[in-house]
Tab-separated table of C-alpha atoms in Angstrom:
chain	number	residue	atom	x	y	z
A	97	UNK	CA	0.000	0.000	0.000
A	98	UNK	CA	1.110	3.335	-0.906
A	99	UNK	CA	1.616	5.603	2.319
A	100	UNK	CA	0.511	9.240	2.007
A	101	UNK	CA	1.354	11.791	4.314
A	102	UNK	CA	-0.633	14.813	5.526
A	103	UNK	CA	1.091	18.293	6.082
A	104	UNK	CA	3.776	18.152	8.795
A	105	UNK	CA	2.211	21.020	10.840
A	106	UNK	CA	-1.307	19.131	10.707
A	107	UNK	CA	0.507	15.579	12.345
A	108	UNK	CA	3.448	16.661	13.794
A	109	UNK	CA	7.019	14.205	13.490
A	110	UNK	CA	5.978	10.993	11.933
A	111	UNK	CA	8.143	7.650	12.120
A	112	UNK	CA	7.347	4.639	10.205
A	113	UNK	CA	7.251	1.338	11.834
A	114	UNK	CA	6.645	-2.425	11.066
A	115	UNK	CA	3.262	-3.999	11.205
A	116	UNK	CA	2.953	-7.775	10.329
A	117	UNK	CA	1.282	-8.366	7.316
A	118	UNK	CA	-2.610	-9.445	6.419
A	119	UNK	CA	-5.575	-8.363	7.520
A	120	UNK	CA	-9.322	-8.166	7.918
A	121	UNK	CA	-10.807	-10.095	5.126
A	122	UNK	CA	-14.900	-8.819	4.901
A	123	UNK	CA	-17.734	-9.361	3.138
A	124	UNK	CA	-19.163	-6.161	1.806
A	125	UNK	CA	-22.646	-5.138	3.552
A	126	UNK	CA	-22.024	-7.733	6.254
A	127	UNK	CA	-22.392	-6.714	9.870
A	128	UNK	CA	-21.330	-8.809	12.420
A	129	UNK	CA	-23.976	-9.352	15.604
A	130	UNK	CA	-23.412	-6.875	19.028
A	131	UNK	CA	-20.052	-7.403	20.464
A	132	UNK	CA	-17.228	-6.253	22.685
A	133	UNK	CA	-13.971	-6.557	23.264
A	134	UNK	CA	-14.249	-8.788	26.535
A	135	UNK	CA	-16.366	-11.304	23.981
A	136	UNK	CA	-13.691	-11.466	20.950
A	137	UNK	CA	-10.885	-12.295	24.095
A	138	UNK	CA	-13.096	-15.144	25.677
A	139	UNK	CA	-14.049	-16.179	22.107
A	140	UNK	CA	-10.453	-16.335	20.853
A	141	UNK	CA	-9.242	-17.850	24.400
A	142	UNK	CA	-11.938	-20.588	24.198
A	143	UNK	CA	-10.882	-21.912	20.281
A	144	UNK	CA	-7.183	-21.368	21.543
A	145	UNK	CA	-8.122	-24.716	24.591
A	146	UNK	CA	-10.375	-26.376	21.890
A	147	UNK	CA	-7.128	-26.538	19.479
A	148	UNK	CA	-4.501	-27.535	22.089
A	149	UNK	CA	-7.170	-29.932	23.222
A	150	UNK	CA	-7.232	-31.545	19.508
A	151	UNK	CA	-3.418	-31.270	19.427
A	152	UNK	CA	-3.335	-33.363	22.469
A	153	UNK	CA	-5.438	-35.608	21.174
A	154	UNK	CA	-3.539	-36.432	17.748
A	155	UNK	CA	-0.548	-36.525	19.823
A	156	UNK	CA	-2.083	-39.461	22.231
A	157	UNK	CA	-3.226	-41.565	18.920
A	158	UNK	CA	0.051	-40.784	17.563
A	159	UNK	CA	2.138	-42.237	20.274
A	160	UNK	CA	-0.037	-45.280	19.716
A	161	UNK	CA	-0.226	-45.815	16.510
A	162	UNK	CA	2.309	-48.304	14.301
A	163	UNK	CA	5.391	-47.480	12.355
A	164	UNK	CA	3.941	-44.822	9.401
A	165	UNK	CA	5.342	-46.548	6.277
A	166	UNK	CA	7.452	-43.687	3.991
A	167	UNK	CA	5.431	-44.731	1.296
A	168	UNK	CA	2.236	-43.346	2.593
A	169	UNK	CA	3.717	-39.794	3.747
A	170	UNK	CA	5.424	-39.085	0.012
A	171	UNK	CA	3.447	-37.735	-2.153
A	172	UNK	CA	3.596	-40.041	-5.427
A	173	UNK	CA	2.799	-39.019	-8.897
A	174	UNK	CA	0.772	-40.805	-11.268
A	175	UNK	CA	3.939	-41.157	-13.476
A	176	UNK	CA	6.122	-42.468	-10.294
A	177	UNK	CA	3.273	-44.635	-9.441
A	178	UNK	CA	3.622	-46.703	-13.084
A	179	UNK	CA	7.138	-46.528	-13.515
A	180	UNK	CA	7.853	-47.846	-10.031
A	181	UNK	CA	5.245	-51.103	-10.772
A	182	UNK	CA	6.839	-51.437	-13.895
A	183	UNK	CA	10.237	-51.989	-12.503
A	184	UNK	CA	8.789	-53.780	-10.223
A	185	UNK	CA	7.380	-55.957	-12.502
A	186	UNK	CA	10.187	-55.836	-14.757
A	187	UNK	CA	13.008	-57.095	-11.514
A	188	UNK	CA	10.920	-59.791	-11.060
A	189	UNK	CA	10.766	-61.183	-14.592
A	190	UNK	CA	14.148	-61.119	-15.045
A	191	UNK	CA	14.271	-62.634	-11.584
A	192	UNK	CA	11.955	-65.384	-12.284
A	193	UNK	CA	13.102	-66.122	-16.242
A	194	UNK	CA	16.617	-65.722	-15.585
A	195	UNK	CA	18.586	-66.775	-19.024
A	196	UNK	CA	15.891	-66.197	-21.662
A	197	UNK	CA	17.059	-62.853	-21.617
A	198	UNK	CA	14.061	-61.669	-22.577
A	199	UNK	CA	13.540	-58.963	-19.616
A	200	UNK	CA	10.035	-57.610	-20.304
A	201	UNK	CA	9.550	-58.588	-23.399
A	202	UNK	CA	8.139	-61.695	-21.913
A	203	UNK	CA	5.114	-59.353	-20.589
A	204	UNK	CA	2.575	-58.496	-23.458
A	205	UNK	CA	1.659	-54.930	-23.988
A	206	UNK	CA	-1.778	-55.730	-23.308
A	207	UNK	CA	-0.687	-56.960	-20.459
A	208	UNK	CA	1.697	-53.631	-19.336
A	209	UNK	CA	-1.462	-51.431	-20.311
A	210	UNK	CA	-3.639	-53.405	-17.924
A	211	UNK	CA	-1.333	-52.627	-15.207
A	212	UNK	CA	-0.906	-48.612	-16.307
A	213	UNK	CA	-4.520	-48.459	-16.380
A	214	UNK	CA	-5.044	-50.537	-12.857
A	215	UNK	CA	-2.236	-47.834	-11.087
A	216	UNK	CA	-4.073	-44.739	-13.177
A	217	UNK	CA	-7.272	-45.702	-12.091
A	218	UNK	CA	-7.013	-46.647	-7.977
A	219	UNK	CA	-7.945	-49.901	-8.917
A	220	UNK	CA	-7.242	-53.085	-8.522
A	221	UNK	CA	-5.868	-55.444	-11.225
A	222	UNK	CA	-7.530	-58.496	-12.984
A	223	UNK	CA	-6.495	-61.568	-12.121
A	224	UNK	CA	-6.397	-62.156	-15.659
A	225	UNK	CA	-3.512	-60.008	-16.040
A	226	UNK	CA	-1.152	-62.665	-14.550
A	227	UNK	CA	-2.854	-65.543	-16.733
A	228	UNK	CA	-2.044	-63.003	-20.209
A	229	UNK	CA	1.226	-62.086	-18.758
A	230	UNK	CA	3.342	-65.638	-19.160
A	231	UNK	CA	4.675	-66.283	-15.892
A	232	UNK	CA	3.782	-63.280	-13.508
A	233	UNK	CA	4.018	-64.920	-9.909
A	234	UNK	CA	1.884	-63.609	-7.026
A	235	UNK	CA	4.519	-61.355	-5.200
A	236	UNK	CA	4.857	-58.603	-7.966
A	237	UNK	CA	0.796	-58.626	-8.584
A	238	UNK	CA	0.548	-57.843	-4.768
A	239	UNK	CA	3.077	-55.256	-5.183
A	240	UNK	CA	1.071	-53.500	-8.315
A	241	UNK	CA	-1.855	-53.406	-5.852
A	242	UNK	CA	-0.424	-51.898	-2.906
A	243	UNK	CA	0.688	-48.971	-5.481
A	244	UNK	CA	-3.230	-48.839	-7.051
A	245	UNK	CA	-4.004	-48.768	-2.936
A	246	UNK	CA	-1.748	-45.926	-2.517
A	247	UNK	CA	-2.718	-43.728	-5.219
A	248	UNK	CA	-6.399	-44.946	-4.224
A	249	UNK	CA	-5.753	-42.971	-0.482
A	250	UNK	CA	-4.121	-40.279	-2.268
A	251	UNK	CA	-7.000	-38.798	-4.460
A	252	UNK	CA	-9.410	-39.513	-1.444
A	253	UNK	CA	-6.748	-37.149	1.059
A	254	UNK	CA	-7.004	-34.734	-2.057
A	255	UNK	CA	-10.858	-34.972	-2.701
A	256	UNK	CA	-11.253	-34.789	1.487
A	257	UNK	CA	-8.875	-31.321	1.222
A	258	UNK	CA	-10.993	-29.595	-1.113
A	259	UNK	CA	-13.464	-29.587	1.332
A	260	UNK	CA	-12.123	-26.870	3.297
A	261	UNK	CA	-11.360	-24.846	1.004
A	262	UNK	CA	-13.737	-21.760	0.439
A	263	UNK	CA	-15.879	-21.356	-2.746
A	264	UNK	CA	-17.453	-17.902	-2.355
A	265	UNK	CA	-20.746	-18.784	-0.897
A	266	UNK	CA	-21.972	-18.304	3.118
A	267	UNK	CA	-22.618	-20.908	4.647
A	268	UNK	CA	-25.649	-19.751	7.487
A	269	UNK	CA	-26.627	-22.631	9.871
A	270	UNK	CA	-30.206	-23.665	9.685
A	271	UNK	CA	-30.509	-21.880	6.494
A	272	UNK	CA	-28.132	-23.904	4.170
A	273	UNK	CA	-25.780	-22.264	1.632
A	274	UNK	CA	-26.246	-18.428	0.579
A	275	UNK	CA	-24.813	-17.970	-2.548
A	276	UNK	CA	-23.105	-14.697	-3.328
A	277	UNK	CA	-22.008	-12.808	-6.782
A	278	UNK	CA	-18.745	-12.509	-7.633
A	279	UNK	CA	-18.805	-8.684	-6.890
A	280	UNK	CA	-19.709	-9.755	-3.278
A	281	UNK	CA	-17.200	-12.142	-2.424
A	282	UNK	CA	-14.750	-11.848	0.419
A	283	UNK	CA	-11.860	-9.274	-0.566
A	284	UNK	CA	-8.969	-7.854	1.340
A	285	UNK	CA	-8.868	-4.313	2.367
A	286	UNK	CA	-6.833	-1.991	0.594
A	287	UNK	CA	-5.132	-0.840	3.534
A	288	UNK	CA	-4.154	-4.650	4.864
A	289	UNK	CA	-1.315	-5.047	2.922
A	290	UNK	CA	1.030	-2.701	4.197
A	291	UNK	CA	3.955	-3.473	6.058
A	292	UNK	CA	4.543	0.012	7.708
A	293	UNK	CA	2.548	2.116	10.326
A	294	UNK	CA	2.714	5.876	11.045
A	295	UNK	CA	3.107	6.772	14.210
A	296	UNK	CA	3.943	10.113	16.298
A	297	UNK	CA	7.245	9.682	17.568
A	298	UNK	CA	6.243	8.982	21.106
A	299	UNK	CA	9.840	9.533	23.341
A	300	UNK	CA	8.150	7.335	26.084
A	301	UNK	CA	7.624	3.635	26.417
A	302	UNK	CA	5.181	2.175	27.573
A	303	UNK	CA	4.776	-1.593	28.242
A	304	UNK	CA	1.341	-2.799	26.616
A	305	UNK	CA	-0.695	-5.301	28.666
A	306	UNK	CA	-1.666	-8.547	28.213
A	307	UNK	CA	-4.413	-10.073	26.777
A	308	UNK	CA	-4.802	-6.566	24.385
A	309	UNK	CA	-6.777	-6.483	21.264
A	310	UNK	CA	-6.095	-4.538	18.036
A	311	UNK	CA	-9.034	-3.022	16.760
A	312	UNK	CA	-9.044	-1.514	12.655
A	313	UNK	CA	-10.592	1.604	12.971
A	314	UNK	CA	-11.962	3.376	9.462
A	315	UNK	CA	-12.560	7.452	9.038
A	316	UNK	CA	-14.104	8.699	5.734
A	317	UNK	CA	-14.452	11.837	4.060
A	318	UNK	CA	-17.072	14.245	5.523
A	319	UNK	CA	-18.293	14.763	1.542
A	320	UNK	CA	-17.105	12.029	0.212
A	321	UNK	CA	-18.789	9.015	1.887
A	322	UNK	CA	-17.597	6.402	0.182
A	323	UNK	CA	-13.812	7.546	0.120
A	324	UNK	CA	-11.803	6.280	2.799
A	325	UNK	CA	-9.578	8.908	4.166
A	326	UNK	CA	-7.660	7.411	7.225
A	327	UNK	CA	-7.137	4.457	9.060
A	328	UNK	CA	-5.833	3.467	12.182
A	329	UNK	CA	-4.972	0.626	14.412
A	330	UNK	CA	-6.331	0.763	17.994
A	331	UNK	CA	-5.488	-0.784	21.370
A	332	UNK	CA	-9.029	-2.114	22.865
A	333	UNK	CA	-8.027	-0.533	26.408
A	334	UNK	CA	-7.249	3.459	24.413
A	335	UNK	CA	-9.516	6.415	24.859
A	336	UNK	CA	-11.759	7.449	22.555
A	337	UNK	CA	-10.308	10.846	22.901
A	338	UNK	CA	-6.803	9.711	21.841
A	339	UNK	CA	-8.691	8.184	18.194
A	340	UNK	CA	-10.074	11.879	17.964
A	341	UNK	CA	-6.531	13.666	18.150
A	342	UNK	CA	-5.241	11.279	15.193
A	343	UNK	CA	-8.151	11.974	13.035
A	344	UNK	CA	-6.942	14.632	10.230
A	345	UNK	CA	-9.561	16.915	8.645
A	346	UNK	CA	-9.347	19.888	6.607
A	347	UNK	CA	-11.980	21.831	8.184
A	348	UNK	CA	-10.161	22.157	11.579
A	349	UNK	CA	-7.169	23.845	10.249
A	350	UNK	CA	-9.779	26.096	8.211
A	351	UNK	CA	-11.621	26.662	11.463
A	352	UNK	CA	-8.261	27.346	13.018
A	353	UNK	CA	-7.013	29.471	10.561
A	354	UNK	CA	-10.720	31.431	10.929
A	355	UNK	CA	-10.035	31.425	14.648
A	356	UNK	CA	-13.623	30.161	15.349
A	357	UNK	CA	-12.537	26.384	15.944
A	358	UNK	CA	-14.685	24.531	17.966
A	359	UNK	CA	-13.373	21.944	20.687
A	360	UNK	CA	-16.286	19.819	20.553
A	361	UNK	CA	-17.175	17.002	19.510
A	362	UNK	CA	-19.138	13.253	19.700
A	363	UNK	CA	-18.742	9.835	18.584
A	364	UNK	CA	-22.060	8.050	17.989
A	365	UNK	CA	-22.144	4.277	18.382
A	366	UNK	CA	-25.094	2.366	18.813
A	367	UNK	CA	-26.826	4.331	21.314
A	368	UNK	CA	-24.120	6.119	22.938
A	369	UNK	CA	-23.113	9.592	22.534
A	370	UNK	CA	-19.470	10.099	23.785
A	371	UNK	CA	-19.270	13.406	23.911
A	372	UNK	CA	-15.839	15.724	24.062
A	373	UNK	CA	-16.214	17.797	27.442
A	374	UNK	CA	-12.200	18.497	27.519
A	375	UNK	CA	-12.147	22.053	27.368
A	376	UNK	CA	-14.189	24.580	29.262
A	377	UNK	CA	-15.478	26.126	26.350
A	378	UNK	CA	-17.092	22.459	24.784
A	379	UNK	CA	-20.377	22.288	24.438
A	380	UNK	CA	-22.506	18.490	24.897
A	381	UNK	CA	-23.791	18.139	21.615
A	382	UNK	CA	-25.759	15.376	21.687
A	383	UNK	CA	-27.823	17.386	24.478
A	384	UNK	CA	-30.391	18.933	21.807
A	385	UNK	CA	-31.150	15.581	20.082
A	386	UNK	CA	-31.671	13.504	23.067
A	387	UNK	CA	-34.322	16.244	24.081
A	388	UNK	CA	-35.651	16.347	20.613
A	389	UNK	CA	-36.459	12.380	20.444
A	390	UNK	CA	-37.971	12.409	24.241
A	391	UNK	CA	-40.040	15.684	23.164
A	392	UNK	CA	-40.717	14.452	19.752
A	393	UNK	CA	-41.019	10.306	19.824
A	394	UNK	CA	-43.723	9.756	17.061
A	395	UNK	CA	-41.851	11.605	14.718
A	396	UNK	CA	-38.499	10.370	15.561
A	397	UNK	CA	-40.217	6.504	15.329
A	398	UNK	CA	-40.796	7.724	11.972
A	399	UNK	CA	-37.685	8.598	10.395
A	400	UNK	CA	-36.226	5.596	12.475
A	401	UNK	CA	-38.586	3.163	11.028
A	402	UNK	CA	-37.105	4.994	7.578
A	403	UNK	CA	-33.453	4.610	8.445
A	404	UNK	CA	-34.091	1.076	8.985
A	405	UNK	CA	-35.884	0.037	5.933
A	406	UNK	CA	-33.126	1.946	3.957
A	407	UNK	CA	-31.143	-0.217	0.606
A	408	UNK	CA	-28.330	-1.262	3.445
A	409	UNK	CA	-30.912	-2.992	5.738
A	410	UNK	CA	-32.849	-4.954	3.213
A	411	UNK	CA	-29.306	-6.610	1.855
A	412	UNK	CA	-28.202	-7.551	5.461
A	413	UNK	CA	-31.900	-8.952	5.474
A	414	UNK	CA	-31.006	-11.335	1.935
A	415	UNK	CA	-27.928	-12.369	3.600
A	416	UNK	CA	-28.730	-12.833	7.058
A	417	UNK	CA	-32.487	-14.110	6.624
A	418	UNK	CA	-33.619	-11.152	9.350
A	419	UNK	CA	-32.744	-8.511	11.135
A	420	UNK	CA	-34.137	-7.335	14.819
A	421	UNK	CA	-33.964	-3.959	16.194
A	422	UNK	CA	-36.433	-1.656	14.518
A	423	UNK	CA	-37.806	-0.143	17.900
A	424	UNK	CA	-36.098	3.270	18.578
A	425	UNK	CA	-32.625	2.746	20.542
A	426	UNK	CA	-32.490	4.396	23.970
A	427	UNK	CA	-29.732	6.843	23.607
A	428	UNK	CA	-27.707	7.920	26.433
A	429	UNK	CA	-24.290	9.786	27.148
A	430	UNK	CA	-20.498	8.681	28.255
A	431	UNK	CA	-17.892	11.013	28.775
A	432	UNK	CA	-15.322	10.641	26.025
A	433	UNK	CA	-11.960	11.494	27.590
A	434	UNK	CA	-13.633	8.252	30.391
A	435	UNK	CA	-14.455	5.880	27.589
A	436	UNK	CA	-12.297	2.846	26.589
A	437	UNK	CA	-13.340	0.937	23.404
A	438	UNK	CA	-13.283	-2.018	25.459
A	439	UNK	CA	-16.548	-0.235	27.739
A	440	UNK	CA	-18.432	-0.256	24.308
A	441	UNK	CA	-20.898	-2.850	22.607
A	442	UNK	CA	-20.171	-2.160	18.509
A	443	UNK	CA	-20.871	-4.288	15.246
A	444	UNK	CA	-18.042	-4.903	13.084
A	445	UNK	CA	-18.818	-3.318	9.791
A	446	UNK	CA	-21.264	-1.279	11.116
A	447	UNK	CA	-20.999	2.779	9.827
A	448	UNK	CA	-20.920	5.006	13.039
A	449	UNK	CA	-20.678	8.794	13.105
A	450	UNK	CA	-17.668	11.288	14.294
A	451	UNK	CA	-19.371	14.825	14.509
A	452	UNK	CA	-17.180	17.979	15.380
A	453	UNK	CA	-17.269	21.640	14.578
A	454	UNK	CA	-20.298	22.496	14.516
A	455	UNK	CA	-21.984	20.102	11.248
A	456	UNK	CA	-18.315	17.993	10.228
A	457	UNK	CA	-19.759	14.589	9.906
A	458	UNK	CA	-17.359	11.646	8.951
A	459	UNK	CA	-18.757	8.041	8.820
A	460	UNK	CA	-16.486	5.819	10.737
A	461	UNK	CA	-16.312	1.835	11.271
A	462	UNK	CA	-14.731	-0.844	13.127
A	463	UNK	CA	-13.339	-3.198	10.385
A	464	UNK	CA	-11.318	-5.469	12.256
A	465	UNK	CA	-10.825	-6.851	16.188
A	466	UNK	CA	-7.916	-9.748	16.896
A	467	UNK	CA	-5.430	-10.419	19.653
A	468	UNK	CA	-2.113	-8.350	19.411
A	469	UNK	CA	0.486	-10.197	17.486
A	470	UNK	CA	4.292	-10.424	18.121
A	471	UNK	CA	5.294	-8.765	15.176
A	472	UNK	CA	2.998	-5.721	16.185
A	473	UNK	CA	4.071	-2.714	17.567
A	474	UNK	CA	4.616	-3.651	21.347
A	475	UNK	CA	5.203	-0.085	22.605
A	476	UNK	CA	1.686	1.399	24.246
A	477	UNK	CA	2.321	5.031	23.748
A	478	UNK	CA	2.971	4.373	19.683
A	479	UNK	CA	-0.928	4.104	19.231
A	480	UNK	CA	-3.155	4.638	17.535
A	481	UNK	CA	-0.896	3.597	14.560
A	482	UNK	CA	-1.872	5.357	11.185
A	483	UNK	CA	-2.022	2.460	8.848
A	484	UNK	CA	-4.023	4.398	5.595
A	485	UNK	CA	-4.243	8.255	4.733
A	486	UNK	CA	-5.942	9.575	1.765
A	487	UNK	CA	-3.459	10.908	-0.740
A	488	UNK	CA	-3.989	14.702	-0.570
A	489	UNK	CA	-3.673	17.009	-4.129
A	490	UNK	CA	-2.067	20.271	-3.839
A	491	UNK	CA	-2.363	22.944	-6.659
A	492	UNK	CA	0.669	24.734	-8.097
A	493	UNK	CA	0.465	28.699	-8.783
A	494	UNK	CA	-1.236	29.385	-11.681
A	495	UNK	CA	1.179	31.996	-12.532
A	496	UNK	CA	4.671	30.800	-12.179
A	497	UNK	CA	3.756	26.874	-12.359
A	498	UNK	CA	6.585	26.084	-10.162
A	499	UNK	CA	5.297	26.358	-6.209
A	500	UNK	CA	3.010	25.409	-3.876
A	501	UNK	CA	-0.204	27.551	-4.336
A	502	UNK	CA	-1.224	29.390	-0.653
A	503	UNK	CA	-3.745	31.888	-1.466
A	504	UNK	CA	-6.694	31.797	-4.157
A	505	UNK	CA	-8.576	35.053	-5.770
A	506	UNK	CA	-12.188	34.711	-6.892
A	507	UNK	CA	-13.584	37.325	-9.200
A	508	UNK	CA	-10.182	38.833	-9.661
A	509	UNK	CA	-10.119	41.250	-13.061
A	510	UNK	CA	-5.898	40.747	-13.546
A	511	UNK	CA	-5.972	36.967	-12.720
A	512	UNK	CA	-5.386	34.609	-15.515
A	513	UNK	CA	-8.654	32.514	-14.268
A	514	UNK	CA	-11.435	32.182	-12.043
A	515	UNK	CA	-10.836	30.948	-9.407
A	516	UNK	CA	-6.912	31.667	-9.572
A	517	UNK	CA	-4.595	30.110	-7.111
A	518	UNK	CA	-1.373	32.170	-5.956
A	519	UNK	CA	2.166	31.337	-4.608
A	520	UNK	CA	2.685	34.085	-1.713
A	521	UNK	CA	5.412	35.458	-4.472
A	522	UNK	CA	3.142	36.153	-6.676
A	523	UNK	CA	0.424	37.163	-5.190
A	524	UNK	CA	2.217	40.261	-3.423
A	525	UNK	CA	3.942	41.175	-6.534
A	526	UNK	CA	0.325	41.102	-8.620
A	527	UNK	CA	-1.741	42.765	-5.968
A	528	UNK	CA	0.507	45.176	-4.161
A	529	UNK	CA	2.351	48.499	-5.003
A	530	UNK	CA	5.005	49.867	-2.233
A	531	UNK	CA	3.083	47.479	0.311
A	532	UNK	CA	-0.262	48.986	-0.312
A	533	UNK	CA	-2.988	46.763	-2.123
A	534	UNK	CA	-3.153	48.026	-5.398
A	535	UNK	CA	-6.871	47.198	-6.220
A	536	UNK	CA	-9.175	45.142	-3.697
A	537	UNK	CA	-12.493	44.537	-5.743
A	538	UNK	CA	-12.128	40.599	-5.101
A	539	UNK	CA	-12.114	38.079	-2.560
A	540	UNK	CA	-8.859	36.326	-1.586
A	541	UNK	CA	-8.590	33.073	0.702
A	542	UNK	CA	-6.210	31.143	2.162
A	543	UNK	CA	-5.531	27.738	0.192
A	544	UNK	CA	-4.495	24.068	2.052
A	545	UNK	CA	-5.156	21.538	-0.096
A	546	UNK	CA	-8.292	19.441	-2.407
C-alpha cells in the first residue's frame, strides 16, 4: 500500500514502523452481531483450549499408533506410481526367467497397459492379467496393488482437502448455503497489505498489557462518503479521545485558521453519545437531540422506522435471513476522555458517526478486532498507529507553475482565471504596489489543499 502523508504542521514528526502483514478479510454489507472486546478475548481464548485440546489428542493416537510406512507420507505421482510397478514388474521377470534374456519382453503390452490403467485408475488389477502375462508370480501382482491402494488414499486425502477450502458462498446454519455474486465475495482491504505504520514519535515507552486487542478503525471523508480517508490501528483498552486527536480533517485547520474552531465534539455508536467535554469552552452536543427524540417520539419513530428500511438494511436482510432492532434505541451519554473501546458494545462493519465543529460529519467503522500479534508494535504510547491516509492534491500557482499555491482570488479582473490560485510570491507582486494593495475589488482566501 502506498503511504501518504498529511502536512507536517497538521501531524506533527511521523516515524514509520513495522506492522505484520494481512488483515481483515470482509464481506461487503455484512455486519457482524453486538459485540465487545471482553467477547472477541473469551471467544479467541476458548478456540485457543479447543485446538490444544485436539493437538493433544492427535498426539495421544500418535504415540499409539504403528510405524507410518514412507510410502504413505510421500506424495507419489501418477507417473512415479507406473514406472515404479513397472520396474517392479520388470526385476521380477528377469528374476523369475533368468537366461531367456528376454527382460520384459516376456510381458505383453496388453498386459503392461492393464497394469498402467489398474495404477491410473485406484484400482485393482484383474487376475487375468497374470494368466495373459506368461509367468507373472503372485509377489509382484501384490506389489502393483499396494501402489493402485496408494494412489487410491491419495485422491481420497485430495478430494477430502478440497473440502475446506472456500468457494465464495456463506454458509448460514439452519438456512443452508447463501450464494453470493462474484462482486460480493470476500476481498482484502486496501489498507491490509502494508507493512509500515505511522506513528507520532512517542519519546516514552510504555509496556502494553496482556491479553490486548487490536481493533481496525476506518474514518471517511465528511463529503465524500464512500472515500476512505484514514485508518488506524487501535489498542481495545485506548480512549476514545486519543482516536479523535489522530483523526486529520481539513476543516479544523480552516476553522483554526478562521479562529472560530470549535473543541467539541461526539462519537455516535449504537446508542451512545461520547461526547468531548475536555475544554471549558465544549459544548454536549448530543444534548439537543436527546431532548428532541424524548419531546418528539412519534416523529423520531418515523424517520427511524425509515433509516431502517433503507437499501443497506434490506441486503443484510437477503444475507442474514432477518434482522431485529427496529424499535427506537435508547440513547444515552459517556464522557469521552472516560471511555475505553473495550466499555463499548459495537458491530463490526457497522458505519458510526464522528461529529465535530459544529456540522463535520465523517462516517467511521470498526473493520477489524484480533489479539495483538508479536510482530505488532509492542510499545503502548505508539498508538493509535496510522495504517491508511488519503493521498492529498495540492495545486501549483497558476502563474509561475513552479510552487506550492497558498492563497486563491475569486472574481479577480488581472488573474489569468477564475478561481486563480497564488504562490505568496506572486500574489504580493500582482496585488501590491510599495506594500499597499493596489486594487481590492475581489475576494482572496487562504488555500491548504483538495
Amino acid at each position: 500500500m502506498q503511504q501518504n502523508t498529511v502536512p507536517e504542521e497538521a501531524v506533527g514528526d511521523n516515524a514509520y514502523l513495522p506492522i505484520p502483514r494481512g488483515g481483515p478479510i470482509f464481506v461487503p454489507d455484512m455486519v457482524s452481531p453486538l459485540t465487545k472486546v471482553s467477547d472477541c478475548e473469551l471467544a479467541i481464548f476458548q478456540e485457543l483450549q479447543n485446538l490444544e485440546g485436539e493437538l493433544d489428542g492427535d498426539d495421544a493416537i500418535h504415540s499409539q499408533a504403528d510405524e507410518i510406512s514412507v510410502d504413505e507420507l510421500k506424495i507419489i505421482t501418477e507417473e512415479e506410481l507406473v514406472d515404479k510397478a513397472l520396474k517392479e514388474v520388470e526385476s521380477t521377470v528377469n528374476v523369475g526367467g533368468e537366461g531367456s534374456g528376454n527382460g520384459l519382453d516376456g510381458v505383453g503390452s496388453e498386459s503392461t497397459k492393464s497394469l498402467q490403467i489398474a495404477v491410473y485408475d485406484g484400482k485393482k488389477p484383474k487376475r487375468q492379467v497374470k494368466r495373459k502375462s506368461h509367468g507373472l508370480d503372485e509377489s509382484y501382482m501384490a506389489k502393483v496393488e499396494e501402489l493402485a491402494r496408494i494412489k487410491q488414499q491419495q485422491d481420497e486425502d485430495k478430494r477430502a482437502a478440497k473440502l475446506h477450502s472456500f468457494n465464495g458462498s456463506l454458509i448460514d446454519q439452519g438456512r443452508g448455503t447463501i450464494s453470493m455474486d462474484k462482486s460480493l465475495k470476500m476481498t482484502s482491504l486496501r489498507g491490509t497489505n502494508s507493512t509500515k505504520a505511522k506513528t507520532s514519535n512517542a519519546r516514552e515507552h510504555v509496556q502494553v498489557h496482556y491479553p490486548e486487542v487490536v481493533l481496525c478503525i476506518e474514518v471517511y471523508h465528511n463529503h465524500r462518503a464512500k472515500g476512505k480517508a484514514q485508518e488506524f490501528l487501535v489498542l481495545g483498552r485506548q480512549l476514545l479521545t486519543e482516536v479523535r486527536d489522530r483523526i486529520y480533517c481539513l476543516t479544523d485547520e480552516i476553522m483554526n485558521k478562521a479562529g472560530q474552531s470549535d473543541p467539541s465534539g461526539y462519537f455516535l455508536i449504537e446508542d451512545v453519545f461520547c461526547n468531548d467535554l475536555r475544554e471549558p469552552l465544549a459544548t454536549d452536543y448530543s444534548r439537543p437531540i436527546i431532548d428532541w427524540l424524548k419531546n418528539s417520539k412519534d416523529e423520531a419513530q418515523e424517520k427511524w422506522d425509515c433509516i431502517m428500511s433503507g437499501e443497506l438494511h434490506q441486503k443484510q436482510k437477503a444475507l442474514l435471513g432477518s434482522v431485529t432492532g427496529l424499535q427506537l434505541p435508547k440513547f444515552r451519554t459517556m464522557d469521552m476522555k472516560k471511555t475505553r473501546f473495550c466499555d463499548l458494545r459495537f458491530r463490526l462493519g457497522a458505519g458510526y458517526l464522528y461529529c465535530h465543529q459544529g456540522d463535520c460529519k465523517h462516517m467511521i467503522v470498526i473493520r477489524d478486532m484480533r489479539l495483538i500479534h508479536p510482530e505488532d508494535v509492542q510499545n503502548r504510547a505508539a498508538y493509535p498507529l496510522v495504517t491508511y491516509q488519503s493521498k492529498l492534491r495540492f495545486h501549483k500557482c497558476s502563474v509561475c507553475k513552479i510552487f506550492k499555491a497558498q492563497k486563491f482570488t475569486v472574481d479577480d479582473k488581472w488573474s489569468p482565471e477564475n478561481p486563480c490560485y497564488f504562490c505568496d510570491l506572486c500574489y504580493y507582486m500582482l496585488h501590491y504596489v510599495d506594500g499597499a494593495l493596489h486594487y481590492n475589488d475581489f475576494s482572496v482566501y487562504d488555500y491548504f489543499h483538495e
